[in-house]
Short mmCIF file of C-alpha atoms in Angstrom, two decimals:
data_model
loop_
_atom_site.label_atom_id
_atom_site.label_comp_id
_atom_site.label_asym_id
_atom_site.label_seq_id
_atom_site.Cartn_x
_atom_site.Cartn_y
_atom_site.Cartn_z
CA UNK A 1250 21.44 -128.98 -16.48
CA UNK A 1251 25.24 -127.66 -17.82
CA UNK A 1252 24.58 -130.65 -20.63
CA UNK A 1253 21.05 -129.40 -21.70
CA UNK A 1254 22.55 -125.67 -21.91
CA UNK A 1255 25.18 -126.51 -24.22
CA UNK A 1256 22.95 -128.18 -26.48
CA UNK A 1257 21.24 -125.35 -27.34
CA UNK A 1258 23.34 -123.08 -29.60
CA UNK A 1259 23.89 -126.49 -31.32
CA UNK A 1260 20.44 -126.43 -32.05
CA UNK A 1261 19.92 -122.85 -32.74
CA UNK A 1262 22.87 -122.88 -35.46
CA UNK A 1263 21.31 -126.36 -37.13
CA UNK A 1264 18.07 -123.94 -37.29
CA UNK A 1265 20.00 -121.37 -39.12
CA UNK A 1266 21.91 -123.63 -41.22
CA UNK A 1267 18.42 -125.08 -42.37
CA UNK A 1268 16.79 -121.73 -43.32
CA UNK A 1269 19.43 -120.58 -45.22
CA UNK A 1270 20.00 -123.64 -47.54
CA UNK A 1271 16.28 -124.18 -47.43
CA UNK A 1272 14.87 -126.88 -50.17
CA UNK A 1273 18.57 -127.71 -50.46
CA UNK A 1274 19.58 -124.37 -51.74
CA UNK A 1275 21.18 -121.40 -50.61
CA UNK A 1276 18.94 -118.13 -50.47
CA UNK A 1277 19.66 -114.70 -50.24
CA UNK A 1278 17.46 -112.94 -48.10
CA UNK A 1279 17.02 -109.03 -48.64
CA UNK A 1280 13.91 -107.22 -47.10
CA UNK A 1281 10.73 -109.46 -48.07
CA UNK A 1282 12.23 -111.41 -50.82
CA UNK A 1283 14.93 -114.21 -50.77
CA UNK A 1284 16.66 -115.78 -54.02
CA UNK A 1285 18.57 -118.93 -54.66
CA UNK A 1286 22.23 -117.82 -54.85
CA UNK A 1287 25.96 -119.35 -54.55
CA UNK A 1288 27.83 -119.03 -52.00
CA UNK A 1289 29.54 -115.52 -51.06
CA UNK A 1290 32.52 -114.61 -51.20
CA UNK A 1291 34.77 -111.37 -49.95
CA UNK A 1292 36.33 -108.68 -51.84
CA UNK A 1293 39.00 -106.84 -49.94
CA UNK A 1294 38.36 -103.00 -49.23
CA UNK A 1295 41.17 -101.18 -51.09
CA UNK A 1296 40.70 -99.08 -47.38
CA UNK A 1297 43.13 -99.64 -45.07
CA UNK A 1298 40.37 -99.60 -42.56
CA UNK A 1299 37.72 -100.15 -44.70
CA UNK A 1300 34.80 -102.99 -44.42
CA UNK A 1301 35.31 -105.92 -47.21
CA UNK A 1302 32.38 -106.65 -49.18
CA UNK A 1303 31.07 -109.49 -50.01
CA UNK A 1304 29.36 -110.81 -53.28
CA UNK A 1305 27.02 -113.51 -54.28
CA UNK A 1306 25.08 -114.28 -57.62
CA UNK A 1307 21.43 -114.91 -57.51
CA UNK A 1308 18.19 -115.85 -59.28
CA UNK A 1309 15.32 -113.30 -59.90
CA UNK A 1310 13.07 -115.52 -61.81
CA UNK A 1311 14.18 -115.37 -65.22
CA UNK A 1312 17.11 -112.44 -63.81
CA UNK A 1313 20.24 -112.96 -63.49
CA UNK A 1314 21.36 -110.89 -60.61
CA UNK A 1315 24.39 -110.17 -58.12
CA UNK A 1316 24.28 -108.93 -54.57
CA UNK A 1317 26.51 -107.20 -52.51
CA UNK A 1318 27.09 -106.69 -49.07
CA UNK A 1319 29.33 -104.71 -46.59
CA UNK A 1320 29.25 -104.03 -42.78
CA UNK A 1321 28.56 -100.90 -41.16
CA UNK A 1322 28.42 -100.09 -37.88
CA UNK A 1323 26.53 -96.67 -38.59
CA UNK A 1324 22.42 -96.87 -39.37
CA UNK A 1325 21.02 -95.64 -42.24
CA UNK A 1326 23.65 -96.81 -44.39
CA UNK A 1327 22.84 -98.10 -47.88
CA UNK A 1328 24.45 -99.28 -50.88
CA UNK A 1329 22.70 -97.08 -53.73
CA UNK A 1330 23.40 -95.94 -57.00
CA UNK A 1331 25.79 -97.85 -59.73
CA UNK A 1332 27.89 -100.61 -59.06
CA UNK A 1333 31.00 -100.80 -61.42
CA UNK A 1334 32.30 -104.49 -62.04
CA UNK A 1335 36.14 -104.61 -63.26
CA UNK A 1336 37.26 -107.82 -64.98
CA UNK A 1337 40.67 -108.81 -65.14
CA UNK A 1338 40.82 -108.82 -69.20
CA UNK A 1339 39.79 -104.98 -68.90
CA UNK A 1340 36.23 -105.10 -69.18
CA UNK A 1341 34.03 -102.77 -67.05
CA UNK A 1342 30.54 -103.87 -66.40
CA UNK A 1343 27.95 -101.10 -65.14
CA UNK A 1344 24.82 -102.18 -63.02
CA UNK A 1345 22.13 -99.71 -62.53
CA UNK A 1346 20.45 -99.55 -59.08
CA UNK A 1347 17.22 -101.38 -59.18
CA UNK A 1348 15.91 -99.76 -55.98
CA UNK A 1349 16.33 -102.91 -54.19
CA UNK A 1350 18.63 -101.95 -50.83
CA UNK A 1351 18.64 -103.12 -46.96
CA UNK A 1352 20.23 -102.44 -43.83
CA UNK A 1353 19.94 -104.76 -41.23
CA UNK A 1354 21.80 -106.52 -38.40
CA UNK A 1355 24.99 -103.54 -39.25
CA UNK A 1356 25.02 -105.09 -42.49
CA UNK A 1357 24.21 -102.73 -45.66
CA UNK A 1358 22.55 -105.18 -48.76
CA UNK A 1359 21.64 -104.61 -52.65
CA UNK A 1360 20.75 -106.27 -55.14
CA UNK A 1361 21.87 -105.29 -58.89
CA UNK A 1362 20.21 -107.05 -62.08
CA UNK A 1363 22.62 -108.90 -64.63
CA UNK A 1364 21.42 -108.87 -68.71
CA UNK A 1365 22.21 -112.36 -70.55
CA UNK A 1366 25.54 -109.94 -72.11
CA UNK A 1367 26.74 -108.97 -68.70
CA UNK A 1368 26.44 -112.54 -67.23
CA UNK A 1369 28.11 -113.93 -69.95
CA UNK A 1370 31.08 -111.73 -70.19
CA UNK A 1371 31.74 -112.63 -66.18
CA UNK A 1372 31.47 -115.88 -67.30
CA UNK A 1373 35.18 -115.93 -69.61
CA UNK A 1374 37.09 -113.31 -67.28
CA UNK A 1375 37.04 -113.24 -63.63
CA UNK A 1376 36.28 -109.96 -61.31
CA UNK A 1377 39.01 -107.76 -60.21
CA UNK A 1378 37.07 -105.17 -58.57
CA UNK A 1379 34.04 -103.93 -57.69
CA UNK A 1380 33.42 -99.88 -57.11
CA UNK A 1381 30.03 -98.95 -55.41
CA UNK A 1382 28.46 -96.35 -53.57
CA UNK A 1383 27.70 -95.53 -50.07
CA UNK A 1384 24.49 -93.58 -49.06
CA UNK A 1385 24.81 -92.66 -45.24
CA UNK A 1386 20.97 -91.37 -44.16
CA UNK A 1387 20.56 -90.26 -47.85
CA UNK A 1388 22.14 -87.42 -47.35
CA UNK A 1389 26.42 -88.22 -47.88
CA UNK A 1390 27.87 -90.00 -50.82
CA UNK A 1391 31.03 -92.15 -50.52
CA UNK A 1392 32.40 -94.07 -53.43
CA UNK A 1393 33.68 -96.85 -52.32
CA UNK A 1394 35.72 -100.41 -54.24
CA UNK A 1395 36.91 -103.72 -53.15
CA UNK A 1396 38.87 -106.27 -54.97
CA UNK A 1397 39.41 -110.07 -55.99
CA UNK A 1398 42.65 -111.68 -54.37
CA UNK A 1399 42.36 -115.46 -55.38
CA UNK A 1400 38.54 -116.20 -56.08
CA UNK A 1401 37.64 -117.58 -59.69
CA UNK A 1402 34.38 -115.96 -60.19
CA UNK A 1403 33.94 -117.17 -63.85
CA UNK A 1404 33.72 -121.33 -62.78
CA UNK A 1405 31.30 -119.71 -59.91
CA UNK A 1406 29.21 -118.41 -62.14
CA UNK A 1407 29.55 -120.47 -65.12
CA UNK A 1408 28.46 -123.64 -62.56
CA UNK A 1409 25.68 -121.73 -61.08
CA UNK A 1410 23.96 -120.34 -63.93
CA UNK A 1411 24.58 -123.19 -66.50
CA UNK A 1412 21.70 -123.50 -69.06
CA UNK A 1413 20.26 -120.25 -67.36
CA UNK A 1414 19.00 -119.14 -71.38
CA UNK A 1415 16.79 -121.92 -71.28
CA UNK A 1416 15.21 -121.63 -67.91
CA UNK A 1417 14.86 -118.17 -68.49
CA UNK A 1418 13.14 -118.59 -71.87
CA UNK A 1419 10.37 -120.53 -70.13
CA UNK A 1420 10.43 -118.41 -66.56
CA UNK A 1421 9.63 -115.46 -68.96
CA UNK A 1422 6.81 -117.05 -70.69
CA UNK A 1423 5.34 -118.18 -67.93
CA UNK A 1424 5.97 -114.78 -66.07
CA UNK A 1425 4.13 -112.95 -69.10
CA UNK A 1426 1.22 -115.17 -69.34
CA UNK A 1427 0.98 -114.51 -65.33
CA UNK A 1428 1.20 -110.96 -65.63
CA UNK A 1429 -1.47 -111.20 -68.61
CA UNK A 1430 -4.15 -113.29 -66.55
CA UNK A 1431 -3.52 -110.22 -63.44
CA UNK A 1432 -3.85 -107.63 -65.59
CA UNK A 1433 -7.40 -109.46 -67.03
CA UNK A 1434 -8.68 -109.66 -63.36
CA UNK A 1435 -7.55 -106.01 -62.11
CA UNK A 1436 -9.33 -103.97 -65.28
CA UNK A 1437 -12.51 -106.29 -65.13
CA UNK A 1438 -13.04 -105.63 -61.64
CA UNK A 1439 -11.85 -102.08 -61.87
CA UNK A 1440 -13.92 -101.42 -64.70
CA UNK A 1441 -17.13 -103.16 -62.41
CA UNK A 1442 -16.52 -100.90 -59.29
CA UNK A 1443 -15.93 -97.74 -61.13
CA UNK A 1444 -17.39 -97.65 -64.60
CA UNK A 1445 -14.25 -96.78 -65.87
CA UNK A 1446 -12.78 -97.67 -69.57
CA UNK A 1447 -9.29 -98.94 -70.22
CA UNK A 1448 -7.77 -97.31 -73.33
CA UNK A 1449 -4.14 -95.21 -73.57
CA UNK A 1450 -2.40 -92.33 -71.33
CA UNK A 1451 -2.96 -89.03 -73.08
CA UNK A 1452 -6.66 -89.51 -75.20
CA UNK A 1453 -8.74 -87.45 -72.55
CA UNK A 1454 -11.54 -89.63 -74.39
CA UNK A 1455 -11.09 -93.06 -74.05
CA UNK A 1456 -8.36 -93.08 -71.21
CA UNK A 1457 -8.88 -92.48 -66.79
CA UNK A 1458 -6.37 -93.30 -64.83
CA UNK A 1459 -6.12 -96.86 -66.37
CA UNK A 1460 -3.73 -97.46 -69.42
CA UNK A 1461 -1.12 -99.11 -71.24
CA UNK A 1462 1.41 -98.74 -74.20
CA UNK A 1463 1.71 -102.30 -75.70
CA UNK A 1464 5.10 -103.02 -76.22
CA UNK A 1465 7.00 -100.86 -74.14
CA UNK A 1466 8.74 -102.11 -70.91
CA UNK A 1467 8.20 -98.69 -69.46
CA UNK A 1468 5.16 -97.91 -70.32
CA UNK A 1469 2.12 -96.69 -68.34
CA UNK A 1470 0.46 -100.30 -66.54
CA UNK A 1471 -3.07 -101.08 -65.07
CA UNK A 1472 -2.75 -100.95 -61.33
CA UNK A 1473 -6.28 -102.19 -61.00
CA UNK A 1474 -8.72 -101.31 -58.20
CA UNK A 1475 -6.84 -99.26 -55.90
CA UNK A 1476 -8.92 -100.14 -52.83
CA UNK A 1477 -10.39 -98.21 -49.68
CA UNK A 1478 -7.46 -99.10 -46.89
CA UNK A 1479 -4.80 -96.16 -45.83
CA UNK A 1480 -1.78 -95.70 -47.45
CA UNK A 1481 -0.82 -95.13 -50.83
CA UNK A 1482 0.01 -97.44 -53.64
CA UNK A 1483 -1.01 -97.23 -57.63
CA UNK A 1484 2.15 -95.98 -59.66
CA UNK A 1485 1.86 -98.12 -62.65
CA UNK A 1486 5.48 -97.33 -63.42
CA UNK A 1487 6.37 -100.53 -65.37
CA UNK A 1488 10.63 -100.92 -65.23
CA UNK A 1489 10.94 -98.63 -62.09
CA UNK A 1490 11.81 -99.79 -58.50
CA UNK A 1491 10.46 -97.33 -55.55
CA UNK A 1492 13.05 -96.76 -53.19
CA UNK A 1493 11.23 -94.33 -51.06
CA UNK A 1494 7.57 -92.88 -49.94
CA UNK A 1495 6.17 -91.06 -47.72
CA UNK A 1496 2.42 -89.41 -46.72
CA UNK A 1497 0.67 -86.09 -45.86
CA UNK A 1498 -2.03 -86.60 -43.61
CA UNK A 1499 -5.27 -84.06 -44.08
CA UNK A 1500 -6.29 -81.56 -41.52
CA UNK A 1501 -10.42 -81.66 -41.84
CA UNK A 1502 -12.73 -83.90 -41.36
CA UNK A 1503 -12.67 -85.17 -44.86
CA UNK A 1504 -11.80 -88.89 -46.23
CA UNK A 1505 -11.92 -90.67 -49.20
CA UNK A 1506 -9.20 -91.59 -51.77
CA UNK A 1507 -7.63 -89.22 -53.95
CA UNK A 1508 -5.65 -90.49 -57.36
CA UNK A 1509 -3.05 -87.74 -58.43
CA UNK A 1510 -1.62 -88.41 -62.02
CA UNK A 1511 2.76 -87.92 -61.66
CA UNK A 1512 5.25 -87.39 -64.37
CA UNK A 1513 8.91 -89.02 -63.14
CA UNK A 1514 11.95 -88.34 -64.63
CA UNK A 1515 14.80 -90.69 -65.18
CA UNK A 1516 16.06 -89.43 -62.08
CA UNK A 1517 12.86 -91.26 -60.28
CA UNK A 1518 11.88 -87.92 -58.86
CA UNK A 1519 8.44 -86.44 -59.55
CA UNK A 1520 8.81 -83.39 -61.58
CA UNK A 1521 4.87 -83.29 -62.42
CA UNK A 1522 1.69 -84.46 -59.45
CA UNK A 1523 -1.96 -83.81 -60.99
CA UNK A 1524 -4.46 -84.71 -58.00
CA UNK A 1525 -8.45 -85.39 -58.47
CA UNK A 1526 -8.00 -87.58 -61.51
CA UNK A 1527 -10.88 -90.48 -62.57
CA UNK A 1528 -11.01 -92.45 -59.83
CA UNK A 1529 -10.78 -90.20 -57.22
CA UNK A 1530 -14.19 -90.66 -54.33
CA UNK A 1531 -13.39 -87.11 -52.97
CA UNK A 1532 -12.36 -84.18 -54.64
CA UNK A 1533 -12.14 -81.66 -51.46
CA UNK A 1534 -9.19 -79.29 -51.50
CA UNK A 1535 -8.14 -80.28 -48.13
CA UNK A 1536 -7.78 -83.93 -49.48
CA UNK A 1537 -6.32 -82.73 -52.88
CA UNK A 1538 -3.47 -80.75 -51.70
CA UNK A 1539 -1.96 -83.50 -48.82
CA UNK A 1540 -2.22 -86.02 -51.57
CA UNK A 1541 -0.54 -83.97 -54.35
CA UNK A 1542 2.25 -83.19 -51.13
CA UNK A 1543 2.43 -86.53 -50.51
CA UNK A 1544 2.98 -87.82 -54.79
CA UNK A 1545 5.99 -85.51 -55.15
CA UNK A 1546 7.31 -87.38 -52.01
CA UNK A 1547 8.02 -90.71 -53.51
CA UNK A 1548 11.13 -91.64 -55.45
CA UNK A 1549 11.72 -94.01 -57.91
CA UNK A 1550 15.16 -95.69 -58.64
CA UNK A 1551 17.26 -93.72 -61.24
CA UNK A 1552 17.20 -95.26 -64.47
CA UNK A 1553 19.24 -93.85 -67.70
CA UNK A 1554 17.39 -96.02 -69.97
CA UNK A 1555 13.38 -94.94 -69.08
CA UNK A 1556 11.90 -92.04 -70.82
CA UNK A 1557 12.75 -88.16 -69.96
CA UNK A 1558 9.11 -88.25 -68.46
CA UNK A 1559 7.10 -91.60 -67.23
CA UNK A 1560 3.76 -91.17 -66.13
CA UNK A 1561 2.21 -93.00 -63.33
CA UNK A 1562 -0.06 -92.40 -60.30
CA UNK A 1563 -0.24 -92.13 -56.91
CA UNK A 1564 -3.51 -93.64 -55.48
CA UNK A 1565 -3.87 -91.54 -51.94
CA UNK A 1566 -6.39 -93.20 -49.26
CA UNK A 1567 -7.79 -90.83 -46.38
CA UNK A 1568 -9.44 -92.40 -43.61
CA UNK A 1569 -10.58 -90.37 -40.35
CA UNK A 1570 -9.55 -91.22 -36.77
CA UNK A 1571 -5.83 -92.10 -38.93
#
């Protein structure tokens, strides 16, 4: 019996082991997603007490990207807002929150996209330190930094990202012609359900709630046939990352789904919530107010590069017996 027993934590780390280097790679995993990444490594806190954090470089698809991670004993911890990379021949790289943050097991995670510049000025110096930011229940800010003792992070990335330009030239093309045959299905079958024309965001003619700019990354995107479930989806906010949501139930014996045009800032908050537009099944006031509560409660990630304003929408679904 003692011999079975302590075969079993040998078994349950060989599990482990496998998941993580899965297909003979190592993944990342951060909420639903997982990416192929190096290995990790640890920063020192520059705290005397402080928790190190550790770093890894991943693979978005055709991103480059770098996570970071840091224990924390206290829930509701996240690692939000920019993270400042210091290399050791001066140069500071800035990485703007993508919206993409964890916190699970007392472990705080976040994941920060890398341009083709970025990656390639890590690749000639190595990092020194990293400064990031602390969100503790949204509410309290701390900055926070951490720093490399004997790690070369240039060979580390230079090994695991070699002839990354070419694989990303084709992961893009491919990703754009997937996008392109998604986009075809969602307005044909949006346009079948609803009798509703495609055209662009502002001609009260042509355009419902349906629309794109061609050639903008941030421009306003099909979201297709919102469907008849509960919850709330839509947006349409092409280059944005929601980081939070949240939903206003109605009080009457009303249902039905309500589509509220929003106006974000670069902050990702709504500064703008139109409910009732095209597409909307019910236009009661005791649906259109809970739904226009519940667009100004979602958040986008901030962004200093998207427009002052970004439209979008919020597609609200009300359901009775919720």
């Amino acid at each position: 019996m003692k011999g079975n027993m302590k075969k079993i934590p040998i078994i349950l780390v060989s599990m482990l082991y496998f998941t993580l280097t899965a297909n003979g790679q190592k993944l990342f995993f951060i909420g639903e997603n997982s990416y192929p990444c190096t290995e990790s490594f640890a920063l020192q806190s520059n705290l005397d007490d402080g928790e190190d954090l550790n770093v890894l470089f991943a693979k978005d698809g055709a991103t480059a990207v770098i996570a970071v991670t840091t224990k924390s004993s206290l829930r509701g911890t996240i690692i939000s807002g920019k993270l400042i990379i210091y290399l050791d021949d001066g140069t500071v790289i800035t990485c703007m929150d993508r919206g993409e943050t964890y916190y699970v097991d007392d472990t705080a995670k976040a994941v920060y996209s890398l341009t083709n510049d970025q990656l390639n000025k890590m690749k000639n110096s190595n990092i020194n330190t990293v400064g990031y930011i602390l969100k503790i229940y949204n509410i309290k800010e701390v900055n926070r930094s951490a720093s490399n003792k004997a790690i070369s992070t240039k060979d580390l990335i230079a090994k695991f990202f070699n002839n990354f330009n070419s694989v990303n030239k084709v992961a893009v093309e491919k990703d754009q012609q997937t996008k392109k045959n998604r986009l075809d299905e969602l307005i044909g079958g949006f346009n079948k359900s609803e009798g509703i024309t495609s055209g662009r965001e502002g001609d009260d003619n042509k355009a419902g709630v349906i629309g794109r700019q061609d050639g903008d990354s941030y421009a306003t995107s099909y979201y297709g046939s919102p469907g008849s479930g509960s919850g709330t989806g839509g947006y349409g906010l092409n280059g944005r990352s929601l980081v939070n949501k949240s939903k206003v139930q109605q009080e009457c014996k009303e249902e039905g789904r309500v589509v509220v045009k929003i106006v974000v800032d670069r902050n990702g908050k709504v500064v703008s919530a139109t409910p009732g537009v095209r597409g909307t099944t019910n236009t009661h006031p005791c649906l259109l107010e809970p739904a226009k509560k519940t667009a100004f409660m979602h958040q986008w990630n901030l962004d200093s590069n998207a427009p002052s304003q970004q439209v979008g929408f919020v597609v609200v679904n009300y359901k009775l017996g919720e």
